[in-house]
Amino acid sequence: MDILRQRILKEGRCLDGGILKVDSFVNHQLDPQLVMLIGEEFEQRFAHLHINKIITVEASGIAPALMTGFRMKLPVVFAKKKQPSTMVAGFYQTEVTSFTKHRSYPMIISKEYLKPGENILFIDDFLAHGNAARGIIDICQQAGATIAGMGFMVEKSFQQGGHWLRERGYLVESLAIIDSLEGNRITLR
Ligand code: 5GP
């Protein structure tokens, strides 16, 4: 995805601790045209799988997951980070460490929207250490659902999430892979 790579190089800023700031088109302001292309790209990469549902995590995963769901004609469920009082049907819950916020948060999905036997595609903005992905794996295991694939807009290969997931046999597709943010320089693969 050359267009995504160009945006990362042009607008991305390196922060301390191996964090890439892309607030101008991912984490604060959104570019609907770009997100539409991202949805198309994920659709192509995962079209061969029999997926029932897309799952993501609020908030920044929702835009790419929604466009992927639009393209693939699939429902999109986002895991919540707080339990709403309206969630009465019971829910699956796990605890996830946030890489950017340096704290842990609950990850919650209602039993109404994740069923045993479903084939899940997990979509998120970033893959860093894989904590969010591990949370989704845990929740899908609790539900008896299967993760058929995982798609990330940006993977940072110098953190271990991608390695951990692929080693365990998960199909991981990343649209841009960052090999280094050292010296304030973004090095894309
Ligand atoms: P992980 O759970 O894989 O360790 O981290 C992924 C989550 O942390 C993503 O959902 C994303 O919100 C956030 N994150 C991780 N690394 C970065 C980064 O370099 N930049 C931004 N903007 N978010 C990140």
PDB file of C-alpha atoms and ligand atoms in Angstrom:
ATOM      1  CA  MET A   1       0.000   0.000   0.000  1.00  0.00           C
ATOM      2  CA  ASP A   2       2.148   2.762  -1.336  1.00  0.00           C
ATOM      3  CA  ILE A   3      -0.319   5.515  -0.443  1.00  0.00           C
ATOM      4  CA  LEU A   4      -0.278   4.506   3.239  1.00  0.00           C
ATOM      5  CA  ARG A   5       3.519   4.289   3.218  1.00  0.00           C
ATOM      6  CA  GLN A   6       3.771   7.798   1.746  1.00  0.00           C
ATOM      7  CA  ARG A   7       1.441   9.203   4.405  1.00  0.00           C
ATOM      8  CA  ILE A   8       3.447   7.561   7.187  1.00  0.00           C
ATOM      9  CA  LEU A   9       6.703   8.984   5.843  1.00  0.00           C
ATOM     10  CA  LYS A  10       5.250  12.453   5.278  1.00  0.00           C
ATOM     11  CA  GLU A  11       3.103  12.887   8.393  1.00  0.00           C
ATOM     12  CA  GLY A  12       4.398  10.377  10.949  1.00  0.00           C
ATOM     13  CA  ARG A  13       6.372  11.629  13.934  1.00  0.00           C
ATOM     14  CA  CYS A  14       8.678   9.490  16.076  1.00  0.00           C
ATOM     15  CA  LEU A  15       7.994   9.694  19.801  1.00  0.00           C
ATOM     16  CA  ASP A  16      10.021   8.278  22.674  1.00  0.00           C
ATOM     17  CA  GLY A  17       9.637   4.597  23.418  1.00  0.00           C
ATOM     18  CA  GLY A  18       9.237   3.432  19.826  1.00  0.00           C
ATOM     19  CA  ILE A  19       5.894   5.108  19.224  1.00  0.00           C
ATOM     20  CA  LEU A  20       4.831   6.552  15.888  1.00  0.00           C
ATOM     21  CA  LYS A  21       2.429   9.466  16.052  1.00  0.00           C
ATOM     22  CA  VAL A  22       0.002   9.490  13.129  1.00  0.00           C
ATOM     23  CA  ASP A  23      -2.781  11.636  14.567  1.00  0.00           C
ATOM     24  CA  SER A  24      -3.323  13.434  11.250  1.00  0.00           C
ATOM     25  CA  PHE A  25      -4.837  10.366   9.556  1.00  0.00           C
ATOM     26  CA  VAL A  26      -5.228   7.469  12.054  1.00  0.00           C
ATOM     27  CA  ASN A  27      -5.533   8.354  15.726  1.00  0.00           C
ATOM     28  CA  HIS A  28      -7.310  11.700  15.791  1.00  0.00           C
ATOM     29  CA  GLN A  29      -8.181  13.121  12.379  1.00  0.00           C
ATOM     30  CA  LEU A  30      -9.323  10.542   9.812  1.00  0.00           C
ATOM     31  CA  ASP A  31      -9.031  10.464   6.026  1.00  0.00           C
ATOM     32  CA  PRO A  32     -12.113   8.609   4.736  1.00  0.00           C
ATOM     33  CA  GLN A  33     -10.646   8.116   1.233  1.00  0.00           C
ATOM     34  CA  LEU A  34      -7.534   6.498   2.676  1.00  0.00           C
ATOM     35  CA  VAL A  35      -9.557   4.352   5.076  1.00  0.00           C
ATOM     36  CA  MET A  36     -11.696   3.187   2.139  1.00  0.00           C
ATOM     37  CA  LEU A  37      -8.560   2.064   0.273  1.00  0.00           C
ATOM     38  CA  ILE A  38      -7.389   0.283   3.423  1.00  0.00           C
ATOM     39  CA  GLY A  39     -10.719  -1.547   3.586  1.00  0.00           C
ATOM     40  CA  GLU A  40     -10.308  -2.604  -0.061  1.00  0.00           C
ATOM     41  CA  GLU A  41      -6.794  -3.849   0.579  1.00  0.00           C
ATOM     42  CA  PHE A  42      -7.859  -5.926   3.592  1.00  0.00           C
ATOM     43  CA  GLU A  43     -10.777  -7.280   1.561  1.00  0.00           C
ATOM     44  CA  GLN A  44      -8.350  -8.513  -1.124  1.00  0.00           C
ATOM     45  CA  ARG A  45      -5.992 -10.058   1.381  1.00  0.00           C
ATOM     46  CA  PHE A  46      -8.664 -11.914   3.339  1.00  0.00           C
ATOM     47  CA  ALA A  47     -11.230 -12.657   0.605  1.00  0.00           C
ATOM     48  CA  HIS A  48     -10.202 -16.346   0.448  1.00  0.00           C
ATOM     49  CA  LEU A  49     -11.215 -16.954   4.066  1.00  0.00           C
ATOM     50  CA  HIS A  50     -14.725 -17.760   5.202  1.00  0.00           C
ATOM     51  CA  ILE A  51     -15.183 -15.015   7.743  1.00  0.00           C
ATOM     52  CA  ASN A  52     -18.412 -14.363   9.646  1.00  0.00           C
ATOM     53  CA  LYS A  53     -17.504 -11.238  11.533  1.00  0.00           C
ATOM     54  CA  ILE A  54     -14.862  -8.559  11.975  1.00  0.00           C
ATOM     55  CA  ILE A  55     -13.687  -7.651  15.455  1.00  0.00           C
ATOM     56  CA  THR A  56     -11.669  -4.625  16.487  1.00  0.00           C
ATOM     57  CA  VAL A  57     -10.978  -2.576  19.610  1.00  0.00           C
ATOM     58  CA  GLU A  58     -12.264   0.928  20.304  1.00  0.00           C
ATOM     59  CA  ALA A  59     -11.359   3.561  19.299  1.00  0.00           C
ATOM     60  CA  SER A  60      -8.744   3.690  16.538  1.00  0.00           C
ATOM     61  CA  GLY A  61      -9.453   0.229  15.135  1.00  0.00           C
ATOM     62  CA  ILE A  62     -13.049   1.093  14.306  1.00  0.00           C
ATOM     63  CA  ALA A  63     -12.404   3.089  11.113  1.00  0.00           C
ATOM     64  CA  PRO A  64     -10.330   0.459   9.241  1.00  0.00           C
ATOM     65  CA  ALA A  65     -12.510  -2.368  10.593  1.00  0.00           C
ATOM     66  CA  LEU A  66     -15.693  -0.604   9.471  1.00  0.00           C
ATOM     67  CA  MET A  67     -14.436  -0.061   5.924  1.00  0.00           C
ATOM     68  CA  THR A  68     -13.234  -3.655   5.730  1.00  0.00           C
ATOM     69  CA  GLY A  69     -16.641  -4.801   6.925  1.00  0.00           C
ATOM     70  CA  PHE A  70     -18.305  -2.540   4.357  1.00  0.00           C
ATOM     71  CA  ARG A  71     -16.230  -4.055   1.546  1.00  0.00           C
ATOM     72  CA  MET A  72     -16.621  -7.647   2.757  1.00  0.00           C
ATOM     73  CA  LYS A  73     -20.308  -7.181   3.678  1.00  0.00           C
ATOM     74  CA  LEU A  74     -19.681  -8.364   7.223  1.00  0.00           C
ATOM     75  CA  PRO A  75     -20.769  -7.054  10.631  1.00  0.00           C
ATOM     76  CA  VAL A  76     -18.154  -5.270  12.706  1.00  0.00           C
ATOM     77  CA  VAL A  77     -17.955  -5.596  16.481  1.00  0.00           C
ATOM     78  CA  PHE A  78     -15.665  -3.411  18.544  1.00  0.00           C
ATOM     79  CA  ALA A  79     -14.440  -4.557  21.930  1.00  0.00           C
ATOM     80  CA  LYS A  80     -15.218  -2.013  24.625  1.00  0.00           C
ATOM     81  CA  LYS A  81     -12.796  -0.826  27.248  1.00  0.00           C
ATOM     82  CA  LYS A  82     -15.481  -0.190  29.880  1.00  0.00           C
ATOM     83  CA  GLN A  83     -18.517  -2.224  30.797  1.00  0.00           C
ATOM     84  CA  PRO A  84     -21.673  -0.339  29.815  1.00  0.00           C
ATOM     85  CA  SER A  85     -24.692  -0.640  32.117  1.00  0.00           C
ATOM     86  CA  THR A  86     -26.739  -1.706  29.088  1.00  0.00           C
ATOM     87  CA  MET A  87     -24.734  -4.912  28.629  1.00  0.00           C
ATOM     88  CA  VAL A  88     -27.161  -7.253  30.330  1.00  0.00           C
ATOM     89  CA  ALA A  89     -26.796 -10.474  28.312  1.00  0.00           C
ATOM     90  CA  GLY A  90     -23.424 -11.343  29.826  1.00  0.00           C
ATOM     91  CA  PHE A  91     -20.028 -10.711  28.337  1.00  0.00           C
ATOM     92  CA  TYR A  92     -16.546 -12.030  27.770  1.00  0.00           C
ATOM     93  CA  GLN A  93     -13.821 -10.049  29.439  1.00  0.00           C
ATOM     94  CA  THR A  94     -10.044  -9.990  29.628  1.00  0.00           C
ATOM     95  CA  GLU A  95      -7.345  -7.574  30.794  1.00  0.00           C
ATOM     96  CA  VAL A  96      -4.954  -5.947  28.319  1.00  0.00           C
ATOM     97  CA  THR A  97      -1.827  -3.871  28.851  1.00  0.00           C
ATOM     98  CA  SER A  98      -1.874  -0.696  26.795  1.00  0.00           C
ATOM     99  CA  PHE A  99       1.416  -0.068  25.047  1.00  0.00           C
ATOM    100  CA  THR A 100       0.925   3.641  24.461  1.00  0.00           C
ATOM    101  CA  LYS A 101      -0.837   4.449  27.729  1.00  0.00           C
ATOM    102  CA  HIS A 102       1.350   2.310  30.038  1.00  0.00           C
ATOM    103  CA  ARG A 103      -1.576   0.872  31.961  1.00  0.00           C
ATOM    104  CA  SER A 104      -4.003  -1.995  31.666  1.00  0.00           C
ATOM    105  CA  TYR A 105      -7.630  -1.851  30.630  1.00  0.00           C
ATOM    106  CA  PRO A 106     -10.490  -4.346  30.427  1.00  0.00           C
ATOM    107  CA  MET A 107     -11.500  -5.618  26.998  1.00  0.00           C
ATOM    108  CA  ILE A 108     -15.175  -6.571  26.845  1.00  0.00           C
ATOM    109  CA  ILE A 109     -17.427  -8.143  24.201  1.00  0.00           C
ATOM    110  CA  SER A 110     -21.071  -8.987  24.815  1.00  0.00           C
ATOM    111  CA  LYS A 111     -22.100 -12.628  24.427  1.00  0.00           C
ATOM    112  CA  GLU A 112     -24.797 -11.362  22.066  1.00  0.00           C
ATOM    113  CA  TYR A 113     -22.229 -10.450  19.411  1.00  0.00           C
ATOM    114  CA  LEU A 114     -19.671 -13.243  19.579  1.00  0.00           C
ATOM    115  CA  LYS A 115     -20.882 -16.810  19.236  1.00  0.00           C
ATOM    116  CA  PRO A 116     -19.300 -20.268  19.361  1.00  0.00           C
ATOM    117  CA  GLY A 117     -18.135 -21.464  15.951  1.00  0.00           C
ATOM    118  CA  GLU A 118     -17.813 -18.018  14.369  1.00  0.00           C
ATOM    119  CA  ASN A 119     -14.813 -17.281  12.143  1.00  0.00           C
ATOM    120  CA  ILE A 120     -13.309 -13.958  13.102  1.00  0.00           C
ATOM    121  CA  LEU A 121     -11.116 -11.424  11.316  1.00  0.00           C
ATOM    122  CA  PHE A 122      -9.356  -9.099  13.772  1.00  0.00           C
ATOM    123  CA  ILE A 123      -8.483  -5.631  12.409  1.00  0.00           C
ATOM    124  CA  ASP A 124      -6.536  -2.945  14.279  1.00  0.00           C
ATOM    125  CA  ASP A 125      -4.520   0.184  13.586  1.00  0.00           C
ATOM    126  CA  PHE A 126      -1.161  -0.889  15.079  1.00  0.00           C
ATOM    127  CA  LEU A 127       0.585  -4.124  15.954  1.00  0.00           C
ATOM    128  CA  ALA A 128       3.286  -3.494  18.541  1.00  0.00           C
ATOM    129  CA  HIS A 129       3.785  -6.077  21.297  1.00  0.00           C
ATOM    130  CA  GLY A 130       0.587  -7.895  20.433  1.00  0.00           C
ATOM    131  CA  ASN A 131      -1.214  -7.260  23.716  1.00  0.00           C
ATOM    132  CA  ALA A 132      -4.480  -6.204  22.084  1.00  0.00           C
ATOM    133  CA  ALA A 133      -4.274  -9.225  19.760  1.00  0.00           C
ATOM    134  CA  ARG A 134      -3.675 -11.520  22.738  1.00  0.00           C
ATOM    135  CA  GLY A 135      -6.742 -10.028  24.418  1.00  0.00           C
ATOM    136  CA  ILE A 136      -8.861 -10.803  21.348  1.00  0.00           C
ATOM    137  CA  ILE A 137      -7.420 -14.330  21.198  1.00  0.00           C
ATOM    138  CA  ASP A 138      -8.388 -14.835  24.841  1.00  0.00           C
ATOM    139  CA  ILE A 139     -11.922 -13.533  24.308  1.00  0.00           C
ATOM    140  CA  CYS A 140     -12.421 -15.658  21.171  1.00  0.00           C
ATOM    141  CA  GLN A 141     -11.235 -18.722  23.081  1.00  0.00           C
ATOM    142  CA  GLN A 142     -13.724 -17.981  25.860  1.00  0.00           C
ATOM    143  CA  ALA A 143     -16.472 -17.715  23.229  1.00  0.00           C
ATOM    144  CA  GLY A 144     -15.435 -20.800  21.267  1.00  0.00           C
ATOM    145  CA  ALA A 145     -14.845 -18.665  18.156  1.00  0.00           C
ATOM    146  CA  THR A 146     -11.902 -19.054  15.750  1.00  0.00           C
ATOM    147  CA  ILE A 147      -9.580 -16.314  14.576  1.00  0.00           C
ATOM    148  CA  ALA A 148      -9.092 -16.821  10.838  1.00  0.00           C
ATOM    149  CA  GLY A 149      -6.831 -13.822  10.281  1.00  0.00           C
ATOM    150  CA  MET A 150      -5.500 -10.568  11.652  1.00  0.00           C
ATOM    151  CA  GLY A 151      -4.963  -7.348   9.703  1.00  0.00           C
ATOM    152  CA  PHE A 152      -3.036  -4.302  10.888  1.00  0.00           C
ATOM    153  CA  MET A 153      -2.567  -0.960   9.198  1.00  0.00           C
ATOM    154  CA  VAL A 154       0.900  -0.612  10.698  1.00  0.00           C
ATOM    155  CA  GLU A 155       3.158  -3.266  12.209  1.00  0.00           C
ATOM    156  CA  LYS A 156       6.328  -2.342  14.070  1.00  0.00           C
ATOM    157  CA  SER A 157       8.665  -5.254  13.431  1.00  0.00           C
ATOM    158  CA  PHE A 158      11.124  -4.147  16.121  1.00  0.00           C
ATOM    159  CA  GLN A 159       8.505  -5.009  18.722  1.00  0.00           C
ATOM    160  CA  GLN A 160       7.577  -8.643  19.133  1.00  0.00           C
ATOM    161  CA  GLY A 161       3.838  -8.916  18.474  1.00  0.00           C
ATOM    162  CA  GLY A 162       4.113 -10.017  14.844  1.00  0.00           C
ATOM    163  CA  HIS A 163       6.733 -12.632  15.629  1.00  0.00           C
ATOM    164  CA  TRP A 164       4.696 -13.974  18.547  1.00  0.00           C
ATOM    165  CA  LEU A 165       1.501 -14.277  16.482  1.00  0.00           C
ATOM    166  CA  ARG A 166       3.080 -15.823  13.355  1.00  0.00           C
ATOM    167  CA  GLU A 167       5.028 -18.299  15.476  1.00  0.00           C
ATOM    168  CA  ARG A 168       1.685 -19.540  16.798  1.00  0.00           C
ATOM    169  CA  GLY A 169       0.312 -19.964  13.301  1.00  0.00           C
ATOM    170  CA  TYR A 170      -1.885 -16.881  13.028  1.00  0.00           C
ATOM    171  CA  LEU A 171      -2.295 -15.378   9.568  1.00  0.00           C
ATOM    172  CA  VAL A 172      -1.086 -11.782  10.019  1.00  0.00           C
ATOM    173  CA  GLU A 173      -1.314  -9.190   7.222  1.00  0.00           C
ATOM    174  CA  SER A 174       0.181  -5.743   7.796  1.00  0.00           C
ATOM    175  CA  LEU A 175      -0.242  -2.971   5.229  1.00  0.00           C
ATOM    176  CA  ALA A 176       2.916  -1.115   6.277  1.00  0.00           C
ATOM    177  CA  ILE A 177       5.808  -2.517   8.279  1.00  0.00           C
ATOM    178  CA  ILE A 178       8.131  -0.232  10.217  1.00  0.00           C
ATOM    179  CA  ASP A 179      11.555  -1.731  10.833  1.00  0.00           C
ATOM    180  CA  SER A 180      12.924   1.120  12.913  1.00  0.00           C
ATOM    181  CA  LEU A 181      12.108   4.487  14.447  1.00  0.00           C
ATOM    182  CA  GLU A 182      15.631   5.041  15.676  1.00  0.00           C
ATOM    183  CA  GLY A 183      17.321   8.415  15.439  1.00  0.00           C
ATOM    184  CA  ASN A 184      13.955  10.084  14.754  1.00  0.00           C
ATOM    185  CA  ARG A 185      13.850   8.356  11.363  1.00  0.00           C
ATOM    186  CA  ILE A 186      11.017   6.190  10.075  1.00  0.00           C
ATOM    187  CA  THR A 187      12.451   3.164   8.268  1.00  0.00           C
ATOM    188  CA  LEU A 188       9.779   1.284   6.335  1.00  0.00           C
ATOM    189  CA  ARG A 189      10.293  -2.219   4.990  1.00  0.00           C
TER     190      ARG A 189
HETATM  191  P1  5GP B   1      -0.004  -3.868  21.129  1.00  0.00           P
HETATM  192  O1  5GP B   1      -1.247  -4.265  21.837  1.00  0.00           O
HETATM  193  O2  5GP B   1       0.245  -4.647  19.864  1.00  0.00           O
HETATM  194  O3  5GP B   1       1.187  -3.857  22.026  1.00  0.00           O
HETATM  195  O4  5GP B   1      -0.218  -2.369  20.715  1.00  0.00           O
HETATM  196  C1  5GP B   1      -1.233  -2.078  19.803  1.00  0.00           C
HETATM  197  C2  5GP B   1      -2.149  -0.999  20.277  1.00  0.00           C
HETATM  198  O5  5GP B   1      -1.429   0.057  20.910  1.00  0.00           O
HETATM  199  C3  5GP B   1      -2.833  -0.416  19.085  1.00  0.00           C
HETATM  200  O6  5GP B   1      -4.216  -0.687  19.184  1.00  0.00           O
HETATM  201  C4  5GP B   1      -2.561   1.061  19.118  1.00  0.00           C
HETATM  202  O7  5GP B   1      -3.710   1.752  19.536  1.00  0.00           O
HETATM  203  C5  5GP B   1      -1.495   1.249  20.173  1.00  0.00           C
HETATM  204  N1  5GP B   1      -0.155   1.476  19.582  1.00  0.00           N
HETATM  205  C6  5GP B   1       0.918   0.644  19.675  1.00  0.00           C
HETATM  206  N2  5GP B   1       1.989   1.193  19.110  1.00  0.00           N
HETATM  207  C7  5GP B   1       1.606   2.373  18.607  1.00  0.00           C
HETATM  208  C8  5GP B   1       2.297   3.419  17.905  1.00  0.00           C
HETATM  209  O8  5GP B   1       3.500   3.371  17.607  1.00  0.00           O
HETATM  210  N3  5GP B   1       1.561   4.502  17.541  1.00  0.00           N
HETATM  211  C9  5GP B   1       0.229   4.607  17.846  1.00  0.00           C
HETATM  212  N4  5GP B   1      -0.383   5.713  17.441  1.00  0.00           N
HETATM  213  N5  5GP B   1      -0.444   3.656  18.523  1.00  0.00           N
HETATM  214  C10 5GP B   1       0.232   2.554  18.901  1.00  0.00           C
END
